[in-house]
CSV table of C-alpha atoms in Angstrom, one decimal:
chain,number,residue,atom,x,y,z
A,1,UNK,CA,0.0,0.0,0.0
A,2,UNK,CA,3.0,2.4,0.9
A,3,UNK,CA,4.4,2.2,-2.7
A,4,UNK,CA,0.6,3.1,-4.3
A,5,UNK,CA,0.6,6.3,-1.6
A,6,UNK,CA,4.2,7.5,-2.8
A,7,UNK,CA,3.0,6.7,-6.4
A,8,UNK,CA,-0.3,8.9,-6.4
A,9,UNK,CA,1.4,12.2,-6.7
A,10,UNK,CA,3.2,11.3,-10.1
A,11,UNK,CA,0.1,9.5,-11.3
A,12,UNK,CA,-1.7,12.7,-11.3
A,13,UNK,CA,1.5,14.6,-12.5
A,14,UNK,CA,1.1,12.2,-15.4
A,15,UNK,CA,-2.3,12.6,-16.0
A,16,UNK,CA,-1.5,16.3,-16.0
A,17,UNK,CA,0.8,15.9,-18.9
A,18,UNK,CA,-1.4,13.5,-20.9
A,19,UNK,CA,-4.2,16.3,-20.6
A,20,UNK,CA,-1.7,18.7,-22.1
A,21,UNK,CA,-0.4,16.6,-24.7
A,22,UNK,CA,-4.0,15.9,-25.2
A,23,UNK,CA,-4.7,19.5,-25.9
A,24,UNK,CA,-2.1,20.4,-27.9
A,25,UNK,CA,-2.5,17.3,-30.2
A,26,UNK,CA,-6.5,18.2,-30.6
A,27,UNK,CA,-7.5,15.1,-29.8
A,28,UNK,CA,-9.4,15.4,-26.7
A,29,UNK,CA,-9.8,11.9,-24.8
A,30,UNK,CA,-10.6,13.3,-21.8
A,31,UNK,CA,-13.9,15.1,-20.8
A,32,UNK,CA,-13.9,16.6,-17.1
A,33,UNK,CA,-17.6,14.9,-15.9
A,34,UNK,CA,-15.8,11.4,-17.4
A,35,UNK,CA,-12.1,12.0,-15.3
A,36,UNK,CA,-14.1,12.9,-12.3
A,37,UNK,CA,-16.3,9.8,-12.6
A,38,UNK,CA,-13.3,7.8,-12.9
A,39,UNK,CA,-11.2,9.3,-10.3
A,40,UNK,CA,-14.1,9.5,-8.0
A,41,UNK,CA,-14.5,5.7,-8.3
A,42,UNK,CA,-11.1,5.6,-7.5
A,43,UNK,CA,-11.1,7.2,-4.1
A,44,UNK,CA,-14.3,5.5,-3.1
A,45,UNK,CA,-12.1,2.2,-4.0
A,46,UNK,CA,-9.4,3.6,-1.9
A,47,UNK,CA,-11.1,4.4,1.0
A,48,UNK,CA,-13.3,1.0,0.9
A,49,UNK,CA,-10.0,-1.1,0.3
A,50,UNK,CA,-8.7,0.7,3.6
A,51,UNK,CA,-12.0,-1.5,5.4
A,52,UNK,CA,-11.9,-4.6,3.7
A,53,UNK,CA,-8.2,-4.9,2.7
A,54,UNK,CA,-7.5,-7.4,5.8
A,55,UNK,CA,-10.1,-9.8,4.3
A,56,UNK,CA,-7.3,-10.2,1.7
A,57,UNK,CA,-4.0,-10.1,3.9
A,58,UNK,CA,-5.2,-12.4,6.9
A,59,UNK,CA,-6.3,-14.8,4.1
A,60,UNK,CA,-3.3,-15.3,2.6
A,61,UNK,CA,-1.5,-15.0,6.2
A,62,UNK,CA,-3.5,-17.6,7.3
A,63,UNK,CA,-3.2,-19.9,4.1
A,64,UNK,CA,1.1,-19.2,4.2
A,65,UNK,CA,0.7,-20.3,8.2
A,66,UNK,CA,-1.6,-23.6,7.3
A,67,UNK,CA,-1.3,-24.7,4.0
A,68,UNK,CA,2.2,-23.6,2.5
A,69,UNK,CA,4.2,-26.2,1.0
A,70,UNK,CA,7.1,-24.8,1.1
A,71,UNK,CA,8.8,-21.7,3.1
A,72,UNK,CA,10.8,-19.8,0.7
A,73,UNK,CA,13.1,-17.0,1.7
A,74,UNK,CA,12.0,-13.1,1.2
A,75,UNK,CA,16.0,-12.2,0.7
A,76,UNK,CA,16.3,-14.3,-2.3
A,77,UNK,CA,16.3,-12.4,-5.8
A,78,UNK,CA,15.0,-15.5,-7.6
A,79,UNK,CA,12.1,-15.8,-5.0
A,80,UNK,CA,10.8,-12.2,-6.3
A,81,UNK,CA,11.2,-13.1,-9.9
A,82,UNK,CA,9.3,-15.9,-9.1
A,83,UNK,CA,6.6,-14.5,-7.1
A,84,UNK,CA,6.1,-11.6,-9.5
A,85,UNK,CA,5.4,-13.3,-12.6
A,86,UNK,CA,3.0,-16.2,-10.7
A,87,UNK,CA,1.2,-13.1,-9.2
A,88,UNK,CA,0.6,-12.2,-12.7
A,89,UNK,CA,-0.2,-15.3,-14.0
A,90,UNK,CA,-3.0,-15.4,-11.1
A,91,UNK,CA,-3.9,-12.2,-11.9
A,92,UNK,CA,-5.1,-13.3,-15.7
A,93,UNK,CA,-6.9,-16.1,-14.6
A,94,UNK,CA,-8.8,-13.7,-11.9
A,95,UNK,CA,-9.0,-10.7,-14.4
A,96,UNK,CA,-10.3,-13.2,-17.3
A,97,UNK,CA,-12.7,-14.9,-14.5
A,98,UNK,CA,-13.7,-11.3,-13.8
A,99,UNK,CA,-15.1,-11.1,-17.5
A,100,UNK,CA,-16.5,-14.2,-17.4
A,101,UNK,CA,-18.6,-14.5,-14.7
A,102,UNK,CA,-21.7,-12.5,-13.4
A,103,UNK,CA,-20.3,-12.6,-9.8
A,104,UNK,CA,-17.3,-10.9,-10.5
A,105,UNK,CA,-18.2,-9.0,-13.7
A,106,UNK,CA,-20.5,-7.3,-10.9
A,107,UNK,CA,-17.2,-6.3,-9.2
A,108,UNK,CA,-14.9,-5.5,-12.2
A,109,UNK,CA,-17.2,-4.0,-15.1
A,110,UNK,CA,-16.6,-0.4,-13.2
A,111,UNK,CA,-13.1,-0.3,-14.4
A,112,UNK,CA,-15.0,-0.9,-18.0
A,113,UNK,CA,-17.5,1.8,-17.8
A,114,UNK,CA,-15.7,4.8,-19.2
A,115,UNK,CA,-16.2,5.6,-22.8
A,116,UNK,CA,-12.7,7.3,-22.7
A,117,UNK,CA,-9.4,5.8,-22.7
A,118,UNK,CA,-6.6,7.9,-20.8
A,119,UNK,CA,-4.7,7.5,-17.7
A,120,UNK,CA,-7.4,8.5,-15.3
A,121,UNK,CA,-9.4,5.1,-16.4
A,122,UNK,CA,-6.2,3.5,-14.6
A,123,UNK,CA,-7.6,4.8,-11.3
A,124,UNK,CA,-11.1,3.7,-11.9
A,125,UNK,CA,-11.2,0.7,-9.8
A,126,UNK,CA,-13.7,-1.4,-7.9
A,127,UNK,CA,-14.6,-1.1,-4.9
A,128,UNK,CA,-16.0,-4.7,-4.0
A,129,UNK,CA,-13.4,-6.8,-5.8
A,130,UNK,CA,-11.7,-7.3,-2.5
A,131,UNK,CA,-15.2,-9.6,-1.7
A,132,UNK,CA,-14.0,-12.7,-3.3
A,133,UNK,CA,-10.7,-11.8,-5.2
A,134,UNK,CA,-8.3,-12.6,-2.6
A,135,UNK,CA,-9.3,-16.5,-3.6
A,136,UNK,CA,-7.2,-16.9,-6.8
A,137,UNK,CA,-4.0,-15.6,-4.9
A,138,UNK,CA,-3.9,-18.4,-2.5
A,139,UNK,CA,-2.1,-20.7,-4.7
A,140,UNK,CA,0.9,-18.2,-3.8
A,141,UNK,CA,1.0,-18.3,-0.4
A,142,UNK,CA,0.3,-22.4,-0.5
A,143,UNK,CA,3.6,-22.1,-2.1
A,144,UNK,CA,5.1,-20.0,1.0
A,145,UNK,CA,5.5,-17.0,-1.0
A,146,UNK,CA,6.0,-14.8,1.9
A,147,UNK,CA,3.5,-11.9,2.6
A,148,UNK,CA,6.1,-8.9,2.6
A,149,UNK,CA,7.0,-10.4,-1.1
A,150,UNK,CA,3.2,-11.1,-2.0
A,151,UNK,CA,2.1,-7.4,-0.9
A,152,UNK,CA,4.8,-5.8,-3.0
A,153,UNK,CA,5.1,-7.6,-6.4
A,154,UNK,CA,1.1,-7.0,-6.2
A,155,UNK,CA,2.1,-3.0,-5.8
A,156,UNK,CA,4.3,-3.5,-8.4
A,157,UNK,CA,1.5,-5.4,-10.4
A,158,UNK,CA,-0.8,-2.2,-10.1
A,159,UNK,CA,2.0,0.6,-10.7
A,160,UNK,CA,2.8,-1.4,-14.1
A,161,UNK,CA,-0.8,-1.2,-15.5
A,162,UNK,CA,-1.1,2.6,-15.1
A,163,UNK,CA,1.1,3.2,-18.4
A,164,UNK,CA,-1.1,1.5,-20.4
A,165,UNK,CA,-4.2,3.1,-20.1
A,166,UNK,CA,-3.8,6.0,-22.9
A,167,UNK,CA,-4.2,6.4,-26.6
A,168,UNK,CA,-1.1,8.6,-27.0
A,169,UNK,CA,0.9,5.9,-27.5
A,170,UNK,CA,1.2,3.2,-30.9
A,171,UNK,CA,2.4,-0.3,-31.2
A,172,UNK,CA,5.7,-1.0,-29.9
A,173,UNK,CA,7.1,-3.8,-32.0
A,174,UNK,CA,8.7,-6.8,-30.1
A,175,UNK,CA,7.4,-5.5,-26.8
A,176,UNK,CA,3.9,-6.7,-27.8
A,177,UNK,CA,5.1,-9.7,-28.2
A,178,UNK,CA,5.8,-10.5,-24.4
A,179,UNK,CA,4.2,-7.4,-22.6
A,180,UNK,CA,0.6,-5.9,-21.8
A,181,UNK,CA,1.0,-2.7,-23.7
A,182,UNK,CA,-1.1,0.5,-24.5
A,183,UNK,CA,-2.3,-1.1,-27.8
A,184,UNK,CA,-3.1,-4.4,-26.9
A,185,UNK,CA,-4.6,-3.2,-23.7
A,186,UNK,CA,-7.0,-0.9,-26.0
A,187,UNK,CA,-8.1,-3.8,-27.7
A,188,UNK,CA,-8.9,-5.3,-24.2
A,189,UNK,CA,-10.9,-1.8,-23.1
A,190,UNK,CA,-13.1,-2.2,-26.7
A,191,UNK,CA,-17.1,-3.3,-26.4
A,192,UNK,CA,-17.0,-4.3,-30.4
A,193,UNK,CA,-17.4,-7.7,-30.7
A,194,UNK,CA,-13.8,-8.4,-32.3
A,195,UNK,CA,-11.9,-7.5,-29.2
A,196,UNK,CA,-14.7,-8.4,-26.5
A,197,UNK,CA,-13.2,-10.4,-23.9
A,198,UNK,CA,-9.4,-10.5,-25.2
A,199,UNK,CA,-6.0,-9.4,-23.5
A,200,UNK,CA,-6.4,-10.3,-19.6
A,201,UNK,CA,-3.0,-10.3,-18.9
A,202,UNK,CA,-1.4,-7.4,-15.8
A,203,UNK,CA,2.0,-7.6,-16.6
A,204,UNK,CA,2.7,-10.1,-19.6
A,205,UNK,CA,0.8,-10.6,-22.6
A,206,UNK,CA,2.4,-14.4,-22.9
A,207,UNK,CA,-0.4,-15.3,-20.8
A,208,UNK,CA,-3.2,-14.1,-23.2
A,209,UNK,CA,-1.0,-16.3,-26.6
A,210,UNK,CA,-0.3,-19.3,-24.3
A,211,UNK,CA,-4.3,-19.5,-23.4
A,212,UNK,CA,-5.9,-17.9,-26.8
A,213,UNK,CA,-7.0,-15.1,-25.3
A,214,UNK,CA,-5.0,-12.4,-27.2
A,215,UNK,CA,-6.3,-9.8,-29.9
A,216,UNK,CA,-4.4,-7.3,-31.5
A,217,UNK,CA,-5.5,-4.6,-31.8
A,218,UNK,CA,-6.5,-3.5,-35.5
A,219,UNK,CA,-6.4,-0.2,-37.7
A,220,UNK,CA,-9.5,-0.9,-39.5
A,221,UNK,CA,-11.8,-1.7,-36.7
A,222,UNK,CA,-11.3,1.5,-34.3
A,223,UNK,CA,-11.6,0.9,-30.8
A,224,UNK,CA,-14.9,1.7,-29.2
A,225,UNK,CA,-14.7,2.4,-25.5
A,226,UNK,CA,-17.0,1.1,-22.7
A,227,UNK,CA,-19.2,-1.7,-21.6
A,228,UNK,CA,-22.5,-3.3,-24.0
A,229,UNK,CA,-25.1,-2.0,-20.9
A,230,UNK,CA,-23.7,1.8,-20.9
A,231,UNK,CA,-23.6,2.8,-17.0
A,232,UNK,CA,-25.1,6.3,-18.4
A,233,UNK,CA,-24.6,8.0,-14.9
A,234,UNK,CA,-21.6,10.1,-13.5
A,235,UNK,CA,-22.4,8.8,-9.8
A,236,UNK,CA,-19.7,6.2,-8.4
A,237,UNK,CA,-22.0,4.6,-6.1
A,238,UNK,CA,-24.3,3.7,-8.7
A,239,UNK,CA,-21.3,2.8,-11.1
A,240,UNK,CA,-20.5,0.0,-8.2
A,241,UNK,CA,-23.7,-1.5,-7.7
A,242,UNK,CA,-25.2,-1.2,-11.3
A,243,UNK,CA,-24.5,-4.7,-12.4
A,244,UNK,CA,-25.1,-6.3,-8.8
A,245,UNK,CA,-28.8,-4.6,-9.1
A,246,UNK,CA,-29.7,-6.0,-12.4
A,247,UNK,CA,-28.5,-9.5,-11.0
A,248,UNK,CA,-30.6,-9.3,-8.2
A,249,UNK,CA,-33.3,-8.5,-10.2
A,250,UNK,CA,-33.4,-11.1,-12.1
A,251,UNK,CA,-32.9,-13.3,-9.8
A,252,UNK,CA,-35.8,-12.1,-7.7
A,253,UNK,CA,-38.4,-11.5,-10.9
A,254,UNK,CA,-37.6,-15.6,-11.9
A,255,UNK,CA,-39.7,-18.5,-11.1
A,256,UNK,CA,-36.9,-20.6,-10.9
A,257,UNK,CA,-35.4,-21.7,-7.6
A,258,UNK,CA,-32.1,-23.3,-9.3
A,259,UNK,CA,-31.8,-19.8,-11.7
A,260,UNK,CA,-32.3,-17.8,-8.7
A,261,UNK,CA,-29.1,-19.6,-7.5
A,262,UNK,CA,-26.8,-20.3,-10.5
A,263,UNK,CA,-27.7,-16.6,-12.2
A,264,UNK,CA,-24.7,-15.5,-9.9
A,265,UNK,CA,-22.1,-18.2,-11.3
A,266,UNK,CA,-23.5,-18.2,-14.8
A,267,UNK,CA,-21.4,-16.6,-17.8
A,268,UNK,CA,-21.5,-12.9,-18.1
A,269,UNK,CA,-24.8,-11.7,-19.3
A,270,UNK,CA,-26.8,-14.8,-18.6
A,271,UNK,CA,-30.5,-14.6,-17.8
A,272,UNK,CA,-33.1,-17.3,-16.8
A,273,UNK,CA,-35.2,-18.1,-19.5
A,274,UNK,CA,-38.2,-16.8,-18.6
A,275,UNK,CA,-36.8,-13.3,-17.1
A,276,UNK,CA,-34.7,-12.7,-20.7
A,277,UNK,CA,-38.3,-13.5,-22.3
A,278,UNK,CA,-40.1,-11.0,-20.4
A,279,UNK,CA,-37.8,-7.8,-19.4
A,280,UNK,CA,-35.3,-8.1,-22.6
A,281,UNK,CA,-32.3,-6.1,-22.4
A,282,UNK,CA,-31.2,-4.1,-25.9
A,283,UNK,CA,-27.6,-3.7,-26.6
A,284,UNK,CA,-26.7,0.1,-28.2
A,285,UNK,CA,-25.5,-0.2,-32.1
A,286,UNK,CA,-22.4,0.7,-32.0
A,287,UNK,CA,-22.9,1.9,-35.4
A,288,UNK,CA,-25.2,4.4,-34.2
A,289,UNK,CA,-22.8,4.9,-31.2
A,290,UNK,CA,-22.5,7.8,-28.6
A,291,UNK,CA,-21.1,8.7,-25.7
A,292,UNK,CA,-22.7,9.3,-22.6
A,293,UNK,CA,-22.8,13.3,-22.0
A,294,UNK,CA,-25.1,15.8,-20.2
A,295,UNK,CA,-25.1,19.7,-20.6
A,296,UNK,CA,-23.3,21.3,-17.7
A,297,UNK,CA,-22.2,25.3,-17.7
A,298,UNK,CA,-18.7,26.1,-17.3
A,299,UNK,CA,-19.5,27.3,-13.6
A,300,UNK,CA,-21.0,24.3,-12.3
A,301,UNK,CA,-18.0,22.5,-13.8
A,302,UNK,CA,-15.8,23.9,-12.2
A,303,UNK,CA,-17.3,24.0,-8.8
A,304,UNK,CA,-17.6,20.6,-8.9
A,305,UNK,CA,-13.7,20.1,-10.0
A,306,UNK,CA,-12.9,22.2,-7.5
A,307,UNK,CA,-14.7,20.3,-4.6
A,308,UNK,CA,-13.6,16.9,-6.1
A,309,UNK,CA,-10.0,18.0,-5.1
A,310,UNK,CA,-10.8,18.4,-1.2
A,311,UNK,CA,-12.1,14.5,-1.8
A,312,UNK,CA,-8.9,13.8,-3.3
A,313,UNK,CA,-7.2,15.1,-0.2
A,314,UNK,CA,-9.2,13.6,2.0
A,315,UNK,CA,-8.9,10.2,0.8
A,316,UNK,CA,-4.9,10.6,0.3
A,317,UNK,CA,-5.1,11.8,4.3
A,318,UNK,CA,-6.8,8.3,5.1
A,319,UNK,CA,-4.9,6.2,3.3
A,320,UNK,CA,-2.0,7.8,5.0
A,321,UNK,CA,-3.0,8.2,8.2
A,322,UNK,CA,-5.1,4.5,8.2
A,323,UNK,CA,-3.2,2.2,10.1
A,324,UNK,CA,-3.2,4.9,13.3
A,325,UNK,CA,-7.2,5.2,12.7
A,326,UNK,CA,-10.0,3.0,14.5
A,327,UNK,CA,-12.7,1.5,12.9
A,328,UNK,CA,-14.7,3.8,13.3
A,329,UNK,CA,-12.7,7.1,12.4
A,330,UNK,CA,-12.3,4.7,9.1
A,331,UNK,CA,-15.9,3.7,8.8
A,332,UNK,CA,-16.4,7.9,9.2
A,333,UNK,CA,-13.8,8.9,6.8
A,334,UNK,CA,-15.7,6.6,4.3
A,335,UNK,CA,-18.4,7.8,4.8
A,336,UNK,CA,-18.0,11.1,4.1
A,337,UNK,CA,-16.1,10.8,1.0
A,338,UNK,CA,-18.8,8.6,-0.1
A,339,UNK,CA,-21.9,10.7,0.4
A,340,UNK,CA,-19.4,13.3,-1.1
A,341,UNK,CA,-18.9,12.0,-4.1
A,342,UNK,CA,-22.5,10.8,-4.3
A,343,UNK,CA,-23.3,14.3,-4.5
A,344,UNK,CA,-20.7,15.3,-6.8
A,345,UNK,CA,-22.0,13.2,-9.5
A,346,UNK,CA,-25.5,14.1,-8.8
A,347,UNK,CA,-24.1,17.9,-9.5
A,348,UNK,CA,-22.6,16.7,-12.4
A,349,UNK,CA,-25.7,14.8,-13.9
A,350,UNK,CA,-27.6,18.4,-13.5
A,351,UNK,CA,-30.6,16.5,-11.2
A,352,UNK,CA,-33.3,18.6,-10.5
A,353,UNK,CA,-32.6,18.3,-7.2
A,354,UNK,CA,-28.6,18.8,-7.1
A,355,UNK,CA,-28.1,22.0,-5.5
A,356,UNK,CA,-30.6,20.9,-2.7
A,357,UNK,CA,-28.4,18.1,-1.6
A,358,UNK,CA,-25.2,19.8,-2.5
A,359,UNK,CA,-26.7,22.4,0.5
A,360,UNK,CA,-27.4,19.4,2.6
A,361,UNK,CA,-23.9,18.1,2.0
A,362,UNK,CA,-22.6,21.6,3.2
A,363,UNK,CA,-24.8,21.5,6.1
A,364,UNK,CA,-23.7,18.1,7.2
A,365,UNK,CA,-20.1,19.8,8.0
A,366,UNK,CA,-21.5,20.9,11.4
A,367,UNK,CA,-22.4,17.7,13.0
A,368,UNK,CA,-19.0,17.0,10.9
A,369,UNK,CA,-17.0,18.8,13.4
A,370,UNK,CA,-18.4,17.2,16.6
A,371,UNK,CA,-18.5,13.6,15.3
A,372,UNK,CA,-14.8,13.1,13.6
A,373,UNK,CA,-13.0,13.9,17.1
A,374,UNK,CA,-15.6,11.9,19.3
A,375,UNK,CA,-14.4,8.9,16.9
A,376,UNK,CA,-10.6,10.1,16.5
A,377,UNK,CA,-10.7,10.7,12.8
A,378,UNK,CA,-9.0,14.0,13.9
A,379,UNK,CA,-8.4,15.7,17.0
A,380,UNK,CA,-11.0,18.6,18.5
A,381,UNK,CA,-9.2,22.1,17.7
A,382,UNK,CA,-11.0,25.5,17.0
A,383,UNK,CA,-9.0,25.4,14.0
A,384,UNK,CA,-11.6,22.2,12.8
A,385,UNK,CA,-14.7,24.5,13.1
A,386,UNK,CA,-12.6,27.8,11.6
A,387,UNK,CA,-12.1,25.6,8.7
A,388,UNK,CA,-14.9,23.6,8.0
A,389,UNK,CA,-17.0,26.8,8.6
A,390,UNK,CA,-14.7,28.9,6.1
A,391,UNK,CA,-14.9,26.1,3.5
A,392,UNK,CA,-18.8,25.5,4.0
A,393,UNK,CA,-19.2,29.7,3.7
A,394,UNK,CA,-16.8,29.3,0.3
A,395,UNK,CA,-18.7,26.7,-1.0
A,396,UNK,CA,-22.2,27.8,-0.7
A,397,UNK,CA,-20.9,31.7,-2.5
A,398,UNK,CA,-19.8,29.4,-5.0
A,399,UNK,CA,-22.9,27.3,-5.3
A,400,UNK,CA,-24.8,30.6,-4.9
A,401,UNK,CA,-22.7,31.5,-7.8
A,402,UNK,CA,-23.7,29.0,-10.3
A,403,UNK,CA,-27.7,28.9,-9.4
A,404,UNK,CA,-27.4,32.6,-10.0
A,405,UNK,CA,-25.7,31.3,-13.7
A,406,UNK,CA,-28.2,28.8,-14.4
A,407,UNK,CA,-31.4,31.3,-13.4
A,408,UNK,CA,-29.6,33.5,-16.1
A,409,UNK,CA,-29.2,30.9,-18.9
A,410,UNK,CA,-32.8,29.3,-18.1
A,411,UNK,CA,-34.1,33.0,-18.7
């Protein structure tokens, strides 16, 4: 976890540069609602992973304590190499699982959703993969990888895949051959129906030839970007449980006992039989193909951009700060960055209702300041209230700001 904290400063350094060299090429793959989206479903997966990453670690811990095989040495160079291509090789079969399957499609299609392709996509991860993932890295600690290896070829893992997630840059001979690359991980980010369910590999793309799972990535048939059931909604609580609610749906509208249990293990996009017959899903024509978008003015926009970065901050304080923080300072911190963000994309959708509960969210500052000390998710200082009152006061001249923009326009 410590090297993906030191490594979230340059990621957003990076992104930084790709925006520019996006803008000064004219080619504009990114879109501020889509980056937020994205980045916002990356903190939320932050912040969630700080609750439910020991469901992973004491796993394993327990498995290398039980079941290892073998107790190989954490000082050993080979022992690295070794662990760091079986983590990827587990990785495929989880990532390619995570296609295949309803259960954990549920979990992964968020990192799918976008219908852009630049580094920000990188950062828009799950945030209930942690539920059953840790199950297809067991076979490494059954081998006595150690954890201290396990946790940081897995960092390593994650740091590698962030390169790979932009359009800026072409086929790179050889490397294809061997290595998951920006082209070849395009192809794997594509809804047509050439590339659909191609390319799983983290790290190395030998995994993809050795199973028949690799596409390349072709000039005449241009990569289109998203999922076949668009998420069509900026909010990243919604983006996490889209998939999970049309499961349960159909589970709970067929007659079928046996389908109400196997809809969950089925392949992706199975239905029972008499559900599929009655409530038929249409896919979009991806002839007729086009992106997801809703009118925002330039105000709103950047009043929510400008709040998303105090999210930003406050997730990177927790992650930080999260293994001197109880439970319940935790549970709090995530809390408030998720009803946060919630809000955010409602903002950003231009509901009816947004600025109503973008006052609420302001208003919910004052119990704010009582609550996070009581639970220790910082300490009680007159500085808290000065500054949560200062930034509530700020945000609600800006809000006034852009209700005052949008009674103009409307008139």
């Amino acid at each position: 976890m410590d090297f993906i904290l030191y490594a979230v400063p340059f990621f957003f350094v990076l992104i930084a540069a790709e925006l520019l060299a996006d803008r000064w090429r004219g080619t504009r793959h990114y879109r501020l609602a889509d980056s937020v989206n994205s980045l916002s479903a990356g903190v939320l997966s932050t912040t969630t992973g700080l609750l439910g990453k020991g469901v992973g670690l004491l796993t394993y811990a327990f498995a290398l304590e039980h079941l290892a095989l073998l107790r190989l040495p954490a000082d050993s160079l080979w022992v690295w190499v070794l662990a760091f291509v079986f983590y990827d090789f587990c990785y495929y079969w989880l990532h390619r699982l995570g296609h295949e399957r309803n259960i954990l499609w549920a979990a992964h299609s968020v990192h799918h959703q976008s219908e852009e392709y630049n580094l920000s996509t990188t950062l828009r991860q799950t945030s209930t993969g942690f539920v059953l993932g840790w199950i297809f890295y067991l076979p490494m600690a059954v081998l006595g990888v150690p954890l201290l290896v396990f946790v940081s070829v897995a960092a390593m893992n994650l740091l590698y895949q962030f390169w790979v997630h932009t359009r800026h840059i072409p086929k790179l001979g050889w490397f294809e051959w061997f290595f998951v690359t920006p082209s070849n991980h395009r192809a794997h980010h594509a809804q047509n129906a050439l590339y659909m369910d191609r390319n799983y590999g983290g790290v190395f793309i030998l995994w993809d030839r050795l199973f028949g799972t690799f596409q390349e990535e072709d000039d005449n048939e241009p990569v289109i970007f998203g999922v076949t059931t668009p998420l069509a909604s900026w909010n990243p609580l919604w983006a996490n449980v889209q998939f999970y609610v049309q499961l349960w749906d159909d589970a709970r509208r067929t007659e079928s006992l046996w389908d109400k249990l196997r809809i969950w293990f089925m392949r992706t996009g199975w239905r029972p039989a008499d559900v599929a017959a009655k409530y038929p899903l249409t896919k979009p024509d991806l002839s007729r193909f086009r992106k997801y978008e809703v009118p925002l003015d330039s105000r709103r926009q950047w009043y929510v951009a400008l709040q998303f970065c105090v999210y930003i901050a406050l997730g990177s304080d927790l992650m930080g700060r999260a293994q001197h923080l109880s439970t319940a300072a935790l549970l709090l911190g995530w809390g408030v960055v998720a009803w946060g963000l919630f809000v955010l994309g409602v903002m950003l959708e231009n509901r009816p209702w947004a600025l109503r509960v973008e006052l609420l969210r302001l208003g919910s500052n004052v119990p704010l300041v009582w609550l996070a000390p009581l639970l220790g998710l910082w300490p009680a200082s007159p500085l808290a209230w000065a500054g949560l009152l200062g930034y509530s006061l700020l945000s609600g001249i800006g809000l006034y700001g852009c209700r005052q923009r949008v009674t103009r326009l409307a008139s």
